[in-house]
Coordinates of C-alpha atoms in Angstrom, one line a residue:
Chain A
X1 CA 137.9 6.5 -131.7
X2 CA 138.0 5.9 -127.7
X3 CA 135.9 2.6 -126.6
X4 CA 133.4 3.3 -124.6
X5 CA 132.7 0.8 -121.6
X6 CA 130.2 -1.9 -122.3
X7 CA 130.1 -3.0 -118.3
X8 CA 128.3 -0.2 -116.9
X9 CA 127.6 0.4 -113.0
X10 CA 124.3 -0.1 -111.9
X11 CA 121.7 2.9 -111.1
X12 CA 121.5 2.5 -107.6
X13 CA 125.6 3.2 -107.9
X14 CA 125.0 6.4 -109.9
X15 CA 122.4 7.1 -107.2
X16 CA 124.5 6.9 -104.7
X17 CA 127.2 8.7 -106.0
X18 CA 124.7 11.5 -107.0
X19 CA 123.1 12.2 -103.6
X20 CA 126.6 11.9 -101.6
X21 CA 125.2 8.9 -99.6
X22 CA 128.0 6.2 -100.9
X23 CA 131.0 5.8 -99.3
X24 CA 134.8 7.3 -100.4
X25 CA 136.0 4.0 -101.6
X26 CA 132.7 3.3 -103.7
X27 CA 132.6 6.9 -105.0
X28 CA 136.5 7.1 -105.8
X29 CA 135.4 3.5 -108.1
X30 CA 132.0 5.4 -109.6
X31 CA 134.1 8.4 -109.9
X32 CA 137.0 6.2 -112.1
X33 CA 134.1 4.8 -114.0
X34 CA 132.4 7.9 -115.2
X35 CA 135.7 9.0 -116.3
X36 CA 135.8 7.3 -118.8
X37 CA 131.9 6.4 -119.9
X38 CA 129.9 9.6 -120.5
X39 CA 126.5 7.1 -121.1
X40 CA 127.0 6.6 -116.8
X41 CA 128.4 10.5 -116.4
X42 CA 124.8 11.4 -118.2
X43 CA 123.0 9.5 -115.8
X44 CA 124.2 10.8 -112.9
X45 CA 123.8 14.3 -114.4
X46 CA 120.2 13.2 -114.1
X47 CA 120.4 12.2 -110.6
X48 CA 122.1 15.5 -109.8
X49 CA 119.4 17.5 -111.2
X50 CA 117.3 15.6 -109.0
X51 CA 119.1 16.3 -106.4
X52 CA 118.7 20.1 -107.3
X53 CA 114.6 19.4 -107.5
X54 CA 114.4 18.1 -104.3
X55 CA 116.3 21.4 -102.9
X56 CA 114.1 23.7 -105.0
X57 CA 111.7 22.2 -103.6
X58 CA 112.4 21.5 -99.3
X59 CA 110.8 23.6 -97.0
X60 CA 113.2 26.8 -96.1
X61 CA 114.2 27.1 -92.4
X62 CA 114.9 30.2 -90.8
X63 CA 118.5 31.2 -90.4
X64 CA 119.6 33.1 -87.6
X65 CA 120.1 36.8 -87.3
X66 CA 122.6 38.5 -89.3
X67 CA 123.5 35.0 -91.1
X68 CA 123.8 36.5 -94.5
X69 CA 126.2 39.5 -92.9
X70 CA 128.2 36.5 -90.8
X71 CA 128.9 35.2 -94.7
X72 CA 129.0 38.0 -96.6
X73 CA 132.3 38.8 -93.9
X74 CA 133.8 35.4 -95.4
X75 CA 133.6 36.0 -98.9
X76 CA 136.9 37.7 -98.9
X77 CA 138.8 35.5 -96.8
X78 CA 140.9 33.0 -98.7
X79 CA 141.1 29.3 -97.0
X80 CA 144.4 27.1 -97.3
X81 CA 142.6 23.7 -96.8
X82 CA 140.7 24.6 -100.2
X83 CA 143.5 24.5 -102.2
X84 CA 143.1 22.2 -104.9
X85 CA 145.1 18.9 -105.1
X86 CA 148.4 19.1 -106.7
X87 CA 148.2 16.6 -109.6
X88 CA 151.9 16.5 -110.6
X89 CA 154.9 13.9 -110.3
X90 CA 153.4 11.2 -112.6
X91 CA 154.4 10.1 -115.8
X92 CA 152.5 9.7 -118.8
X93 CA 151.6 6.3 -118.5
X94 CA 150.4 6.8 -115.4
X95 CA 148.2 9.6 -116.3
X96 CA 147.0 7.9 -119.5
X97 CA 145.9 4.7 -117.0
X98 CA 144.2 6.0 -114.3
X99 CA 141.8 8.7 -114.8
X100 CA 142.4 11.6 -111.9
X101 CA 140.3 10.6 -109.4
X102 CA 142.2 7.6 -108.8
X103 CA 145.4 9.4 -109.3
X104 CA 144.8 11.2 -106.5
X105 CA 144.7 8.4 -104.1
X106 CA 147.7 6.8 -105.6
X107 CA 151.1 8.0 -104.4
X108 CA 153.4 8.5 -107.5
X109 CA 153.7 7.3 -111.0
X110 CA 153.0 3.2 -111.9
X111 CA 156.7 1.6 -112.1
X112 CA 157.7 3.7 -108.6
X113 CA 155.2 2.0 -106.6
X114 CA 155.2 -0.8 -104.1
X115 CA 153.5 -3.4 -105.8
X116 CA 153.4 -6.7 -103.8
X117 CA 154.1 -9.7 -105.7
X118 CA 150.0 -12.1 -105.4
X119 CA 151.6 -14.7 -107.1
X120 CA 152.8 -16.0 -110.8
X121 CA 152.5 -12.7 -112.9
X122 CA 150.1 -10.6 -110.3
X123 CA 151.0 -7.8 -108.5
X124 CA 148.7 -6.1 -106.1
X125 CA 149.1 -2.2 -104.1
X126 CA 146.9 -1.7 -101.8
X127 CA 145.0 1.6 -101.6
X128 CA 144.0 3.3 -98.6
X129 CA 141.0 5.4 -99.0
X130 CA 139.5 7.2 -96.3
X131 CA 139.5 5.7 -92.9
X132 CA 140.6 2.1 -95.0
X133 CA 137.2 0.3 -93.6
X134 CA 137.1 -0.7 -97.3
X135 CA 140.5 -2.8 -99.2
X136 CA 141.1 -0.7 -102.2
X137 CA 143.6 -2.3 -104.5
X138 CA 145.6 -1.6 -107.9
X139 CA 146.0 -5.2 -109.4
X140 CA 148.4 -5.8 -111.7
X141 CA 147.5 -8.8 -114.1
X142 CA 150.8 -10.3 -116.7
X143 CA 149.7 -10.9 -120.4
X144 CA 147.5 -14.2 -120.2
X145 CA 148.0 -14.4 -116.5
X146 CA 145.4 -15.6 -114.1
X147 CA 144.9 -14.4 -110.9
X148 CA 144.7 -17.5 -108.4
X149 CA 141.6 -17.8 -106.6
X150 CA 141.0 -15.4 -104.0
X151 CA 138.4 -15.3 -101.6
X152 CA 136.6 -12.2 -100.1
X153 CA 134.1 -11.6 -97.8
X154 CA 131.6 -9.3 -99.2
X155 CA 131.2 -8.1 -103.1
X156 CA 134.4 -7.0 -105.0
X157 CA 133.8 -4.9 -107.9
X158 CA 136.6 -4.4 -110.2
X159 CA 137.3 -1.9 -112.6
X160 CA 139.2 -2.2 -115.5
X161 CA 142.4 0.4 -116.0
X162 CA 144.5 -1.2 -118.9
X163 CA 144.3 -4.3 -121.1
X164 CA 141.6 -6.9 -120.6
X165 CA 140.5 -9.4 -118.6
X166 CA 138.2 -12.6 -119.4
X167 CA 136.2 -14.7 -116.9
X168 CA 133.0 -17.0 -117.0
X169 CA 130.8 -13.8 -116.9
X170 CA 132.3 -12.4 -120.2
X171 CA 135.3 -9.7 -121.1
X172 CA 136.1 -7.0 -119.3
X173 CA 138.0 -4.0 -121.3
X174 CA 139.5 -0.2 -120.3
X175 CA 136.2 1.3 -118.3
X176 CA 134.2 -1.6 -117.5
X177 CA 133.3 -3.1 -114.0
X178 CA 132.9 -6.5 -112.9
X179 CA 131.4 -7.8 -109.8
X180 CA 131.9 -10.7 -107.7
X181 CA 130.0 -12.2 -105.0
X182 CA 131.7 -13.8 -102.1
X183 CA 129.6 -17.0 -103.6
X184 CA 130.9 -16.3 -107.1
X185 CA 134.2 -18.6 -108.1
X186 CA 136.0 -16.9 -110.7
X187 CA 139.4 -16.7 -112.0
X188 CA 140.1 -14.0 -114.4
X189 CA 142.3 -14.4 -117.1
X190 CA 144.0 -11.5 -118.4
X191 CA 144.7 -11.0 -122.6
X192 CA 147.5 -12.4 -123.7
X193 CA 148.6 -9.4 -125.9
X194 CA 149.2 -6.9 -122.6
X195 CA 148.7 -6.5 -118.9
X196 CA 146.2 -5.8 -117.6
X197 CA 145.6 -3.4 -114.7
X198 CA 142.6 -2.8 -112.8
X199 CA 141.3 -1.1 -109.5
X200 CA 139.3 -3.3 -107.1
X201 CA 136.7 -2.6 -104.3
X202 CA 136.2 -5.2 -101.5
X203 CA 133.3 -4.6 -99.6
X204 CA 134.3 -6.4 -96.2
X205 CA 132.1 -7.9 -93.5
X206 CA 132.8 -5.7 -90.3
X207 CA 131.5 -2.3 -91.9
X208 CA 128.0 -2.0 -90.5
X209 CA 126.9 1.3 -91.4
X210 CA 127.1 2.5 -94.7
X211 CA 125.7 4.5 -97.8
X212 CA 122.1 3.1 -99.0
X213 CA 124.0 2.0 -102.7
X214 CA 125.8 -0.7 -100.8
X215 CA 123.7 -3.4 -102.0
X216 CA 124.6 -6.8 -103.5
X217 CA 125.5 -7.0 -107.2
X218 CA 126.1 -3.0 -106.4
X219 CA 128.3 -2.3 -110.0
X220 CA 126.8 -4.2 -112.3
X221 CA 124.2 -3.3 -114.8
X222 CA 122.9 -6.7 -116.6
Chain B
X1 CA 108.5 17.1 -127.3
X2 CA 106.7 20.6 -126.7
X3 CA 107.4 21.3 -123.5
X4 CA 108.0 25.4 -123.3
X5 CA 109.9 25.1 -120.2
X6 CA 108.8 27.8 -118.0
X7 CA 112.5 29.5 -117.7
X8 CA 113.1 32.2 -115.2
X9 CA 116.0 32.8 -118.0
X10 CA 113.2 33.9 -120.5
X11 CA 112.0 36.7 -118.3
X12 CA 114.8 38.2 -117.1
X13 CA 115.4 41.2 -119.2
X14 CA 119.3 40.8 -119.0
X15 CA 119.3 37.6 -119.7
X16 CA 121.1 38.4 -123.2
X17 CA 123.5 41.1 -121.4
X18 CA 126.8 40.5 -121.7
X19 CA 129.1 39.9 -118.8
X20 CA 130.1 43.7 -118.3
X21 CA 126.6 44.7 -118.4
X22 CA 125.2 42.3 -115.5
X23 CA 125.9 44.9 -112.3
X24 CA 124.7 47.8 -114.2
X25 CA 121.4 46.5 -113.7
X26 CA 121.9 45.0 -110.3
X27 CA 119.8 47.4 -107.8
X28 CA 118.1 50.4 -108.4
X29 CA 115.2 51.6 -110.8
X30 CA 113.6 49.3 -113.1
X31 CA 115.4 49.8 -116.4
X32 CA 112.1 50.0 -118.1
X33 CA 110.5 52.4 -115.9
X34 CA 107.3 50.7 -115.8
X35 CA 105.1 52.0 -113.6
X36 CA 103.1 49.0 -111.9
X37 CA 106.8 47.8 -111.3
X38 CA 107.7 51.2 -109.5
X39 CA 105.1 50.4 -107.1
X40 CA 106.2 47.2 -105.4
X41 CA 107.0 46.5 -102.2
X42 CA 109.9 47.9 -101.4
X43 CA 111.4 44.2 -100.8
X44 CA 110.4 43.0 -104.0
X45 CA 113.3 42.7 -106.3
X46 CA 112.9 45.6 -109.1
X47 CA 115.0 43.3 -111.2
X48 CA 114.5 39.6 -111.7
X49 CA 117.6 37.7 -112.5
X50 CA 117.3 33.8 -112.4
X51 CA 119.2 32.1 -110.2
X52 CA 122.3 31.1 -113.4
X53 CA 122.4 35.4 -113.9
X54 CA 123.2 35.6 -110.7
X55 CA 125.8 33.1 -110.1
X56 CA 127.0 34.4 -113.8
X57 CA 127.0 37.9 -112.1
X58 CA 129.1 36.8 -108.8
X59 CA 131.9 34.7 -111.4
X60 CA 131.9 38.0 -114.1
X61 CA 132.0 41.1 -111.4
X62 CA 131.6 39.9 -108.2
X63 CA 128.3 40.7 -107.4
X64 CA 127.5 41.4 -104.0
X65 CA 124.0 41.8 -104.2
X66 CA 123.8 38.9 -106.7
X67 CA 125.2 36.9 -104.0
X68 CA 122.8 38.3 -100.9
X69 CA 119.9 37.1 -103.0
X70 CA 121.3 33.9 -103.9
X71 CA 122.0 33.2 -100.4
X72 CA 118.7 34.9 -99.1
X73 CA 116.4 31.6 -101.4
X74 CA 119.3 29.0 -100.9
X75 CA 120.7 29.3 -97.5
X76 CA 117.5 28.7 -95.9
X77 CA 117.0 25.4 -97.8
X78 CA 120.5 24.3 -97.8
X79 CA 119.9 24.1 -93.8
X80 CA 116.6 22.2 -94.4
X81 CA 118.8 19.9 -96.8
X82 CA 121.4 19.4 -94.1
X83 CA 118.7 18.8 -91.1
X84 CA 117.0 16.4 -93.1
X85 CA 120.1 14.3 -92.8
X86 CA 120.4 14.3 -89.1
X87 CA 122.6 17.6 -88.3
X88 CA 121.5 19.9 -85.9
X89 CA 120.3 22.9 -86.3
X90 CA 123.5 25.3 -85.6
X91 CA 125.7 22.6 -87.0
X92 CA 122.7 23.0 -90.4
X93 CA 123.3 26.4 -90.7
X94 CA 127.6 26.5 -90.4
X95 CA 127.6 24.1 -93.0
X96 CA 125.0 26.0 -95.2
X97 CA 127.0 28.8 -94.5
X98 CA 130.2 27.5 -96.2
X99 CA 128.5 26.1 -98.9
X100 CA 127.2 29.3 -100.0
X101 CA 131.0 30.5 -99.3
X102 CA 131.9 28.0 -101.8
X103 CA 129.3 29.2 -104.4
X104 CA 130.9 32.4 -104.0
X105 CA 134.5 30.9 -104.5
X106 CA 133.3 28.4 -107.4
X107 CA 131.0 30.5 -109.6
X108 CA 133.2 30.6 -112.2
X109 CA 133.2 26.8 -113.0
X110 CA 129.0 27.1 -113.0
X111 CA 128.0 26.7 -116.9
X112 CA 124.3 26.9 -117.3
X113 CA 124.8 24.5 -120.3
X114 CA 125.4 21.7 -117.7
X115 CA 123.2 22.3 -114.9
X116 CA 120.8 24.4 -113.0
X117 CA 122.1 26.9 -110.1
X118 CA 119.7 24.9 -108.1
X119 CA 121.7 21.3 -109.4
X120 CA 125.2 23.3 -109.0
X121 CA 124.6 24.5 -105.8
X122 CA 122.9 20.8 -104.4
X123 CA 126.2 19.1 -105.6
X124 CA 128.5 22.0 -103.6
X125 CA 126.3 21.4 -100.6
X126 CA 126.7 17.8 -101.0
X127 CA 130.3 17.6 -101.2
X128 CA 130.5 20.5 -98.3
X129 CA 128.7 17.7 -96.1
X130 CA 130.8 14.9 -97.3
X131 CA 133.9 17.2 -96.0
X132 CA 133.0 18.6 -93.4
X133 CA 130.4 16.5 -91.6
X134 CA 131.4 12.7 -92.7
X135 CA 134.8 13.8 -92.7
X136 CA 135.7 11.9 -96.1
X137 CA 137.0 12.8 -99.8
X138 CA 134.7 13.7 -102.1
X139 CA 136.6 12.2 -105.6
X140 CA 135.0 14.2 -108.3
X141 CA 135.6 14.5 -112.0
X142 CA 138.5 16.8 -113.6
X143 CA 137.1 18.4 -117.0
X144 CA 140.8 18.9 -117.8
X145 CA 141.9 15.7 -117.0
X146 CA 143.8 13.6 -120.0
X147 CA 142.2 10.3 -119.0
X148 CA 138.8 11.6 -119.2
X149 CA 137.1 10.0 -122.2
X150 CA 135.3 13.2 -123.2
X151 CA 131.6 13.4 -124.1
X152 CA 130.0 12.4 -127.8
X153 CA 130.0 15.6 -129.4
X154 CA 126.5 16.6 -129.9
X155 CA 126.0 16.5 -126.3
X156 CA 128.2 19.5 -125.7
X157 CA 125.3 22.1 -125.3
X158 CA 122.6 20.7 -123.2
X159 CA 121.1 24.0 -121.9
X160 CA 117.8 22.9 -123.1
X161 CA 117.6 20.2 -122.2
X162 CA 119.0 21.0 -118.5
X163 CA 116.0 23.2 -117.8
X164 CA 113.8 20.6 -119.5
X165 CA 115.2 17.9 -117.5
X166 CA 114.2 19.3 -114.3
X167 CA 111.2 20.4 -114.7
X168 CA 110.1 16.8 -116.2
X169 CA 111.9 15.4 -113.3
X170 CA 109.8 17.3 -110.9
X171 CA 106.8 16.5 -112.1
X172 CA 107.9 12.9 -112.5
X173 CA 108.7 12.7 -108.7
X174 CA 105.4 13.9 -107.7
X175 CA 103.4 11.2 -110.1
X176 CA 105.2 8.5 -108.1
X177 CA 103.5 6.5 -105.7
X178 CA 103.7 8.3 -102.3
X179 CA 105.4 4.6 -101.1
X180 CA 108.0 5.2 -103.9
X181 CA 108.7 9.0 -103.8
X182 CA 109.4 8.4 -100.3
X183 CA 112.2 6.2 -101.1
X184 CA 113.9 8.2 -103.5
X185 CA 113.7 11.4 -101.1
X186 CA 115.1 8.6 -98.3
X187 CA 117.9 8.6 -100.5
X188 CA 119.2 12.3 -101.0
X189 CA 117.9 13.0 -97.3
X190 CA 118.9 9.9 -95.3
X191 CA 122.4 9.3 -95.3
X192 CA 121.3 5.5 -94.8
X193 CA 122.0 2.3 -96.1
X194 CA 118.4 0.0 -97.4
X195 CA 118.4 -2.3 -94.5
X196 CA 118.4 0.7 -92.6
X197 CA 115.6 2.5 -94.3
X198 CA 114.2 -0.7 -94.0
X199 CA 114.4 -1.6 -90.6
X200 CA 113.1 2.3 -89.4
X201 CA 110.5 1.6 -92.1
X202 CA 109.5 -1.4 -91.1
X203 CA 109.3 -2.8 -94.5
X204 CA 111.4 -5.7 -95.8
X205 CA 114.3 -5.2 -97.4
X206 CA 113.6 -6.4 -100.8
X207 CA 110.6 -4.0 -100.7
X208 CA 112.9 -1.4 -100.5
X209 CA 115.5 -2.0 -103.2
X210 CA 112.5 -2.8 -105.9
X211 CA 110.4 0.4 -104.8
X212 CA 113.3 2.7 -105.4
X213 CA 114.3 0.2 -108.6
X214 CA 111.1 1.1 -110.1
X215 CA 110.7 5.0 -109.3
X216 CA 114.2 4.9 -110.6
X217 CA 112.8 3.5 -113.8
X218 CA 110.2 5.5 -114.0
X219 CA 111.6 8.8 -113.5
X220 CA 114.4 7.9 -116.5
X221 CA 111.3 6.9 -118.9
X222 CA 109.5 10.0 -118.3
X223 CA 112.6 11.8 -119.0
X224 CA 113.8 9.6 -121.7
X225 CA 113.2 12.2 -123.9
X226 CA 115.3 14.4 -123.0
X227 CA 118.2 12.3 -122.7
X228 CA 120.9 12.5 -124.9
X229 CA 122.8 9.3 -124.4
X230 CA 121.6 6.0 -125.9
X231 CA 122.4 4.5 -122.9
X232 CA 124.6 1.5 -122.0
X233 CA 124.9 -1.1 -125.5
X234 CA 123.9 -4.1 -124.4
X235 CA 126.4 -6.7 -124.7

């Protein structure tokens, strides 16, 4: 029996995710999330179908002459950049941790990667995700290991990979997201009985413009 | 609840036709030969195939003429969808253009049991944009993907409740307060964050986030019905 998250992401999240208007690094988190909780997955099947109301719905405007025979000349033309993303090169563990959207940001199987050592028993990779205006990180948390206090600027919202981690705000398992205020003092403490690995989200303070679900206490569902 | 959705599905007289029947019926003579059909307008289709025949059509054979009609009822809102967001006109209708390349290219993954053509094809659109206009990723779900914790199993076939779904849903949207509907259209047609809505609104930004946190609310109440997930447990 698979455990199903109990730390959900918010609606305005799934909203977000669901009309396009979040950013990469937020939807490559929602994206992790929903792999592995169909309760959020069904929710933003919702917000889809909303999506698909609205269209149903808009006011047509008139295409151009001969737009239909312009497409109907593409149909048959293959395009390279569609290709879909080559998923191989990683090892099991690897693919039993991090659900494919994730995957596909990271470059190669868990023990091959770069990890930079954050202190006692923490190891942290870096992620870049689109144009890298938001840190994306794979942490890498030692049974019973804390990590030291960090600060960040805006809201970090952390998703949970492998293992468990514990704070003031409760446990966090496989699935679940956590979110932290730049006001919020924390200092996680992973299980003692495995590591614990987890992909974070720091939402920094010199990215004006963004999606409409970039709001405080973004992830977290009370 | 006994709401007869009113299916295009249900009228479409190959709607049970297997997959190697679809084109038979595609153009021509109405298979029934009913008269008062025979005399329509010549640019009235003689058959009516909902909008999941027709993408079923394009994945099973190819359909040409499935795919002319699809594109003549979503190109034109597609372009709507992408000016609403702040695209030009020209720019509008490339980008509708490739989306409806992509329906073309995609129709096979389509399943009826998951969503509407009219859902399928907003979330193609979307992610057309996302590529080709933001110029970012768009990380999706992969069905076959090992990690993916799969769905409880009574959820499987949701075809029902699909079609029930959105027609609740659009009914829901159009009981919300005109301050509130507003809002939740802002946020499939804006590509803006709340303080920015705010700010062009006028409004402050709290306003914002608890108008759309209560349509929000009560869109999934009026379709709690027809949801089969019990939702988050509550720690």
């Amino acid at each position: 029996m698979t455990q199903t998250p109990g730390h959900h992401l918010n609606e305005e999240a799934l909203l977000g995710y669901a009309s396009g208007a979040l950013g990469e690094a937020e939807s490559v988190l929602v994206a992790t999330h929903l792999a592995l909780c169909p309760a959020c997955r069904g929710r933003t099947s919702t917000y889809e179908a909303m999506g698909g109301s609205m269209l149903s719905q808009i006011e047509p405007s008139n295409l151009s002459d001969g737009a239909l025979s312009a497409t109907m000349a593409r149909l048959d033309q293959t395009d390279p950049s569609e290709a879909p993303c080559d998923d191989g090169g990683f090892d099991n563990a690897t693919v039993t941790v991090l659900p494919r959207p994730l995957r596909d940001y990271v470059g190669g199987s868990l023990d091959s990667l770069p990890w930079k050592s954050r202190g006692r028993g923490v190891k942290e990779l870096p992620i870049r995700i689109g144009d890298g205006s938001v840190r994306a990180s794979l942490l890498r948390i030692g049974p019973g290991e804390t990590i030291p206090q960090h600060t960040h600027e805006g809201v970090e919202s952390t998703l949970v990979l492998k293992g468990a981690f514990s704070d003031e705000t409760g446990t966090y398992a496989r699935g679940d997201v956590a979110v932290a205020t730049a006001d919020h003092d924390h200092a996680p403490v992973a299980d003692s009985t495995e590591e614990c690995i987890c992909f974070a989200v720091i939402e920094g303070p010199l990215r004006f413009t963004g999606p409409i679900g970039r709001v405080l206490n973004l992830f977290v569902r009370p | 609840m006994g709401v007869v959705p009113q299916t295009l599905d249900l009228s479409a007289p190959n709607a049970a036709a297997g997959p190697g029947q679809v084109s038979d019926a595609t153009v021509g003579t109405p298979s029934s030969g009913n008269p008062s059909q025979a005399r329509q307008e010549p640019e009235a289709p003689t058959d009516q195939r909902s909008h999941d025949d027709l993408l079923d059509a394009i994945a099973s054979t190819r359909d040409k003429t499935a795919f002319a009609e699809l594109f003549s009822h979503f190109a034109p809102r597609l372009k709507s969808y992408l000016i609403r967001l702040g695209t030009d006109a020209a720019m509008s209708e490339e980008v509708a253009q490739e989306a409806m390349v992509m329906v073309w290219r995609k129709a096979e993954s389509f399943d009826r049991k998951q969503a509407s053509a009219a859902t399928w094809i907003f979330t193609i659109a979307r992610n057309k944009r996302i590529d080709r206009l933001r110029r970012e990723r768009r990380p999706e779900l992969d069905p076959n993907d090992p990690a993916l914790v799969p769905d409880a199993p009574d959820a499987a076939d949701r075809s029902i409740e699909v079609q029930q779904t959105e027609e609740s849903l659009r009914s829901a949207i159009e009981k919300l307060p005109q301050e509130q509907s507003e809002l939740i259209r802002a946020a499939y047609f804006e590509d803006k964050t709340h303080r920015e809505i705010a700010d062009q609104r006028g409004i402050p930004l709290g306003t914002v986030k608890s108008r759309i946190r209560l349509a929000l609310a009560r869109l999934r109440q009026e379709i709690d019905g027809f949801d089969t997930d019990p939702g988050p447990s509550s720690e």
